[in-house]
Amino acid sequence: MVEQLFGPGVLALDCAAETARISQWLVDNVGRLGRRGVVIAISGGIDSSVCAALAARAFGRPRVLGLLLPERDSSSAAASLGRKVAEKVGIDYLVEDIAPALDAIGCYRRRDAAIRVLFPDYGSDWKSKIVIASGMGGKIHYFKLVVQAPDGTVHEKRLPAKEYLEIVAATSFKQRVRKTLEYFHADRLNYAVIGTPNRLEYDQGFFVKNGDGSADVKPIAHLYKTQVYALARHLEIPEEICSARPTTDTYSMAQSQDEFYFALPYEKMDLALWAHNHNVPSAELAPHIGVDMDQAQAVYADIESKRRTTAYLHMPPVLVESVRKVR
């Protein structure tokens, strides 16, 4: 019975109905929070673009503010795509360069110091990224640091845990400074902040606590990435965004999300997550994502591992005892 039901079709979405449902949900819940409108940071990626379009449908131009928040390592295309989205969906937007704030707080300095432990010649004219060495087939995941010298040559080394944590901690300043600005504008306007994770990111902990993980409403956290792309086309998001592969836009070298975090490209991870959530045996999943049964089982194990290790990101502050009357 499972094999008759399972396949890419399980992620089919009635985009018109879902657009109407989420738009009304936004109106209801932002109103319940006592806020007049919404603020959304627009990265030029698929998730924030869809959320911006949904916000525009829900509230109209006067009650939506878009923010473009570039920094030193941002893709040169991100700002232009962000502008294009804001103009396409018809909302006002502001551009604020967060590089000076990041520089002052030591984001780049701290990151570069950790990188120089492995590559002593690394300087401001170099580029870098972190990539994951996949644990498919039951192998252990580990991370590599990849750097590009000014002459274009690329080098990589296995990244020890200490330096990995220091680099990630430093780059997480980017998401946290952006969120600080989002809440500044939200507070001055009495608006709510929109968070933009899709289901894959939300479930698997692909966000920064008190950074991009912080928000008042998260309108697409129930949608698989494949469904977000379908919704984007329904909402007539610019084609260059609809056809682009997901990136982190965090490191100075180009970096896809599956290269940094996920075991598989999003289309396959979506199917694997849906299958795991619906108790589809790994043998049934395997042919749909182009792996053998053992590798499919390793994907399931990786999903559970990420849920365990990132559960902390979802947790509210821990209290000694509950405080009555506060919910």
XYZ file of C-alpha atoms in Angstrom:
327
model
C 0.000 0.000 0.000
C 2.839 2.417 0.857
C 4.462 2.192 -2.554
C 1.153 3.205 -4.211
C 0.911 6.352 -2.105
C 4.487 7.521 -1.679
C 6.297 9.642 -4.246
C 6.886 13.296 -5.185
C 3.116 13.758 -5.465
C 2.772 13.691 -1.676
C 4.149 17.246 -1.650
C 1.559 18.597 -4.109
C -0.008 21.816 -2.860
C -3.176 23.749 -3.681
C -1.308 27.034 -3.931
C -4.350 29.289 -4.236
C -6.001 27.800 -1.172
C -2.746 27.849 0.804
C -2.101 31.491 -0.101
C -5.552 32.452 1.153
C -5.160 30.362 4.311
C -1.761 31.783 5.284
C -2.771 35.359 4.450
C -5.792 35.138 6.731
C -3.706 33.419 9.395
C -1.254 36.327 9.317
C -4.038 38.884 9.713
C -5.591 36.956 12.596
C -2.388 36.274 14.502
C -0.688 39.619 14.040
C -3.909 41.206 15.238
C -3.984 38.840 18.218
C -0.482 40.045 19.101
C -1.740 43.615 19.122
C 0.510 44.670 16.217
C -0.402 46.920 13.310
C 1.645 45.307 10.556
C 4.808 43.291 9.882
C 8.535 43.672 9.272
C 10.365 41.166 7.087
C 14.034 40.883 6.184
C 14.306 40.058 2.477
C 17.459 38.170 1.522
C 16.651 37.603 -2.139
C 16.118 33.909 -1.432
C 13.001 31.851 -1.991
C 11.722 31.720 1.604
C 11.850 35.420 2.440
C 10.490 36.258 -1.025
C 7.432 34.051 -0.495
C 6.890 35.446 3.012
C 7.111 39.009 1.658
C 4.523 38.215 -0.996
C 2.212 36.598 1.557
C 2.588 39.603 3.881
C 1.740 41.965 1.032
C -1.374 39.910 0.256
C -2.380 39.933 3.917
C -1.770 43.565 4.857
C -1.153 45.671 1.761
C 1.689 48.117 1.201
C 1.059 50.527 4.115
C 1.517 47.855 6.782
C 4.539 45.866 5.530
C 8.155 47.010 5.777
C 10.896 45.087 3.986
C 14.509 45.267 5.147
C 17.569 44.567 3.006
C 20.496 43.913 5.361
C 23.692 43.257 3.386
C 27.158 42.829 4.858
C 30.704 42.287 3.647
C 30.239 38.659 2.584
C 26.756 38.986 1.075
C 26.294 37.911 -2.512
C 26.374 40.861 -4.889
C 23.082 39.622 -6.347
C 21.249 39.426 -3.009
C 20.500 43.132 -2.640
C 19.295 43.535 -6.235
C 17.075 40.460 -5.904
C 15.718 41.731 -2.606
C 14.827 45.058 -4.202
C 13.202 43.282 -7.105
C 11.035 41.225 -4.745
C 9.961 44.246 -2.698
C 9.046 46.155 -5.836
C 7.297 43.150 -7.364
C 5.056 42.528 -4.350
C 4.549 46.241 -3.770
C 5.986 46.964 -0.325
C 8.225 49.710 1.009
C 11.752 48.743 2.003
C 14.908 50.093 3.634
C 18.538 49.133 3.020
C 20.869 49.008 6.017
C 24.449 47.783 5.669
C 25.278 45.794 8.807
C 28.998 45.393 7.988
C 30.140 48.281 10.260
C 28.247 46.807 13.219
C 29.670 43.350 12.524
C 33.159 44.777 12.215
C 32.807 46.644 15.515
C 31.580 43.566 17.369
C 34.434 41.443 16.006
C 32.537 39.119 13.663
C 35.152 39.126 10.899
C 38.166 39.384 13.231
C 37.117 36.450 15.396
C 36.232 34.296 12.385
C 39.529 35.042 10.634
C 41.543 34.271 13.767
C 39.985 30.795 13.917
C 40.629 30.241 10.207
C 44.299 31.200 10.608
C 44.782 28.305 13.028
C 44.505 26.080 9.934
C 45.660 28.530 7.245
C 48.123 31.032 8.777
C 48.301 33.161 5.609
C 44.537 33.782 5.541
C 43.750 37.496 5.204
C 40.978 39.927 4.336
C 41.528 39.352 0.604
C 40.882 35.595 0.958
C 37.497 33.845 0.889
C 36.206 30.885 2.881
C 33.343 28.542 3.654
C 32.556 25.461 5.729
C 31.344 22.294 3.997
C 30.048 19.044 5.435
C 31.573 15.692 4.564
C 28.434 13.586 4.262
C 27.840 10.647 6.542
C 25.840 8.760 3.933
C 26.175 5.027 4.294
C 26.591 5.203 8.065
C 29.845 7.168 8.057
C 30.473 9.945 10.566
C 29.791 13.530 9.517
C 32.670 15.947 9.794
C 33.313 19.473 8.562
C 35.964 20.864 6.255
C 37.217 24.402 5.964
C 37.641 25.540 2.369
C 39.581 28.717 1.585
C 40.372 30.546 -1.627
C 43.595 32.548 -1.936
C 43.735 35.863 -3.827
C 45.284 34.058 -6.815
C 42.203 31.800 -7.027
C 43.755 28.616 -5.669
C 41.495 26.639 -3.347
C 42.660 24.715 -0.282
C 40.764 22.620 2.248
C 41.448 20.924 5.573
C 39.437 18.941 8.050
C 38.041 21.382 10.604
C 38.646 20.596 14.303
C 35.694 21.057 16.645
C 37.161 24.069 18.463
C 37.751 26.102 15.316
C 34.446 24.964 13.817
C 32.549 26.263 16.838
C 34.471 29.551 16.846
C 33.807 30.187 13.153
C 30.108 29.358 13.479
C 29.788 31.470 16.633
C 31.396 34.431 14.872
C 29.286 34.145 11.724
C 26.129 33.839 13.852
C 26.622 37.518 14.697
C 25.250 38.164 11.202
C 21.845 36.629 11.869
C 21.654 38.167 15.341
C 22.520 41.693 14.225
C 19.972 41.436 11.424
C 17.321 40.371 13.928
C 18.215 43.286 16.205
C 17.450 45.682 13.359
C 14.239 43.869 12.484
C 13.010 44.315 16.045
C 14.124 47.948 16.133
C 11.897 48.735 13.182
C 9.118 46.494 14.496
C 9.157 48.259 17.864
C 9.126 51.762 16.422
C 6.172 50.890 14.145
C 4.342 48.555 16.544
C 4.762 45.776 13.969
C 5.393 42.037 14.327
C 8.515 40.334 12.956
C 8.090 37.605 10.343
C 10.375 34.583 10.493
C 11.060 32.760 7.241
C 12.116 29.139 7.914
C 10.516 26.420 5.829
C 9.656 23.039 7.334
C 12.962 21.420 6.453
C 14.948 24.188 8.131
C 12.627 24.437 11.126
C 12.489 20.672 11.750
C 16.224 20.144 11.288
C 17.404 23.150 13.291
C 18.910 25.078 10.403
C 18.740 28.480 12.072
C 20.528 30.584 14.683
C 18.973 30.877 18.121
C 18.029 34.511 18.792
C 19.003 35.182 15.195
C 16.965 34.081 12.205
C 15.222 31.657 14.576
C 13.639 34.568 16.445
C 10.293 35.921 15.202
C 6.718 36.647 16.188
C 5.106 34.670 13.355
C 6.514 31.975 11.068
C 4.060 31.559 8.194
C 5.814 28.849 6.147
C 7.338 26.624 8.847
C 4.768 23.932 8.003
C 5.683 23.893 4.288
C 8.353 21.684 2.767
C 10.904 23.516 0.631
C 9.426 21.970 -2.527
C 6.066 23.469 -1.575
C 7.636 26.874 -0.965
C 9.025 26.824 -4.505
C 5.563 25.924 -5.842
C 4.031 28.758 -3.858
C 6.681 31.153 -5.184
C 5.674 30.458 -8.769
C 2.009 30.848 -7.891
C 2.802 34.212 -6.283
C 4.791 35.219 -9.401
C 8.095 35.684 -7.600
C 10.812 36.645 -10.155
C 12.001 33.618 -12.113
C 15.681 34.046 -11.202
C 14.677 33.419 -7.585
C 12.307 30.540 -8.392
C 15.012 28.767 -10.406
C 17.903 29.387 -7.979
C 19.286 26.712 -5.668
C 19.095 27.492 -1.918
C 22.245 29.101 -0.512
C 23.328 30.202 2.951
C 24.700 33.605 1.823
C 26.729 33.639 5.040
C 30.267 32.816 3.935
C 32.371 34.696 1.398
C 32.598 31.688 -0.924
C 29.431 30.515 -2.664
C 27.808 27.793 -0.570
C 24.678 25.690 -1.050
C 22.582 24.580 1.922
C 23.135 20.872 1.286
C 26.873 21.522 1.020
C 26.866 23.047 4.507
C 24.164 21.212 6.422
C 21.803 18.759 4.767
C 22.739 15.269 3.632
C 20.918 15.650 0.301
C 19.552 18.363 -2.028
C 16.296 19.838 -0.748
C 14.027 17.918 -3.189
C 15.319 14.619 -1.824
C 15.493 15.808 1.787
C 11.857 16.924 1.569
C 10.802 13.455 0.426
C 12.955 11.818 3.096
C 11.524 14.017 5.844
C 7.944 13.432 4.673
C 8.584 9.696 4.461
C 10.143 9.589 7.911
C 7.241 11.587 9.351
C 4.774 9.129 7.792
C 6.616 5.913 8.744
C 7.545 4.977 5.188
C 10.139 2.152 5.337
C 13.627 3.090 4.163
C 13.408 0.452 1.420
C 10.441 2.333 -0.070
C 12.172 5.696 0.200
C 15.481 4.606 -1.357
C 14.518 4.488 -5.081
C 12.776 7.863 -4.864
C 15.942 9.625 -3.700
C 18.436 7.561 -5.714
C 20.190 5.689 -2.885
C 20.267 2.137 -1.563
C 18.326 0.976 1.489
C 21.264 1.366 3.890
C 21.864 4.924 2.723
C 18.164 5.731 3.080
C 18.271 4.413 6.622
C 21.333 6.614 7.243
C 19.297 9.624 6.064
C 16.570 8.741 8.568
C 19.193 8.438 11.292
C 20.618 11.825 10.317
C 17.156 13.419 10.554
C 16.769 12.095 14.094
C 20.317 13.110 15.011
C 19.729 16.688 13.896
C 16.462 16.811 15.827
C 18.263 15.728 18.982
C 21.265 17.991 18.630
C 19.249 21.084 17.691
C 16.383 20.661 20.178
C 18.100 23.333 22.284
C 17.448 25.888 19.548
C 13.676 25.493 19.968
C 13.701 25.677 23.766
C 12.402 28.708 25.686
C 14.359 29.859 28.746
C 14.281 27.312 31.565
C 12.660 28.479 34.818
C 13.116 27.058 38.304
C 9.344 26.809 38.507
C 6.452 27.996 36.379
C 5.288 31.557 36.896
C 1.518 31.587 37.288
C -0.589 33.838 35.090
C 2.170 34.061 32.459
C 1.759 31.977 29.303
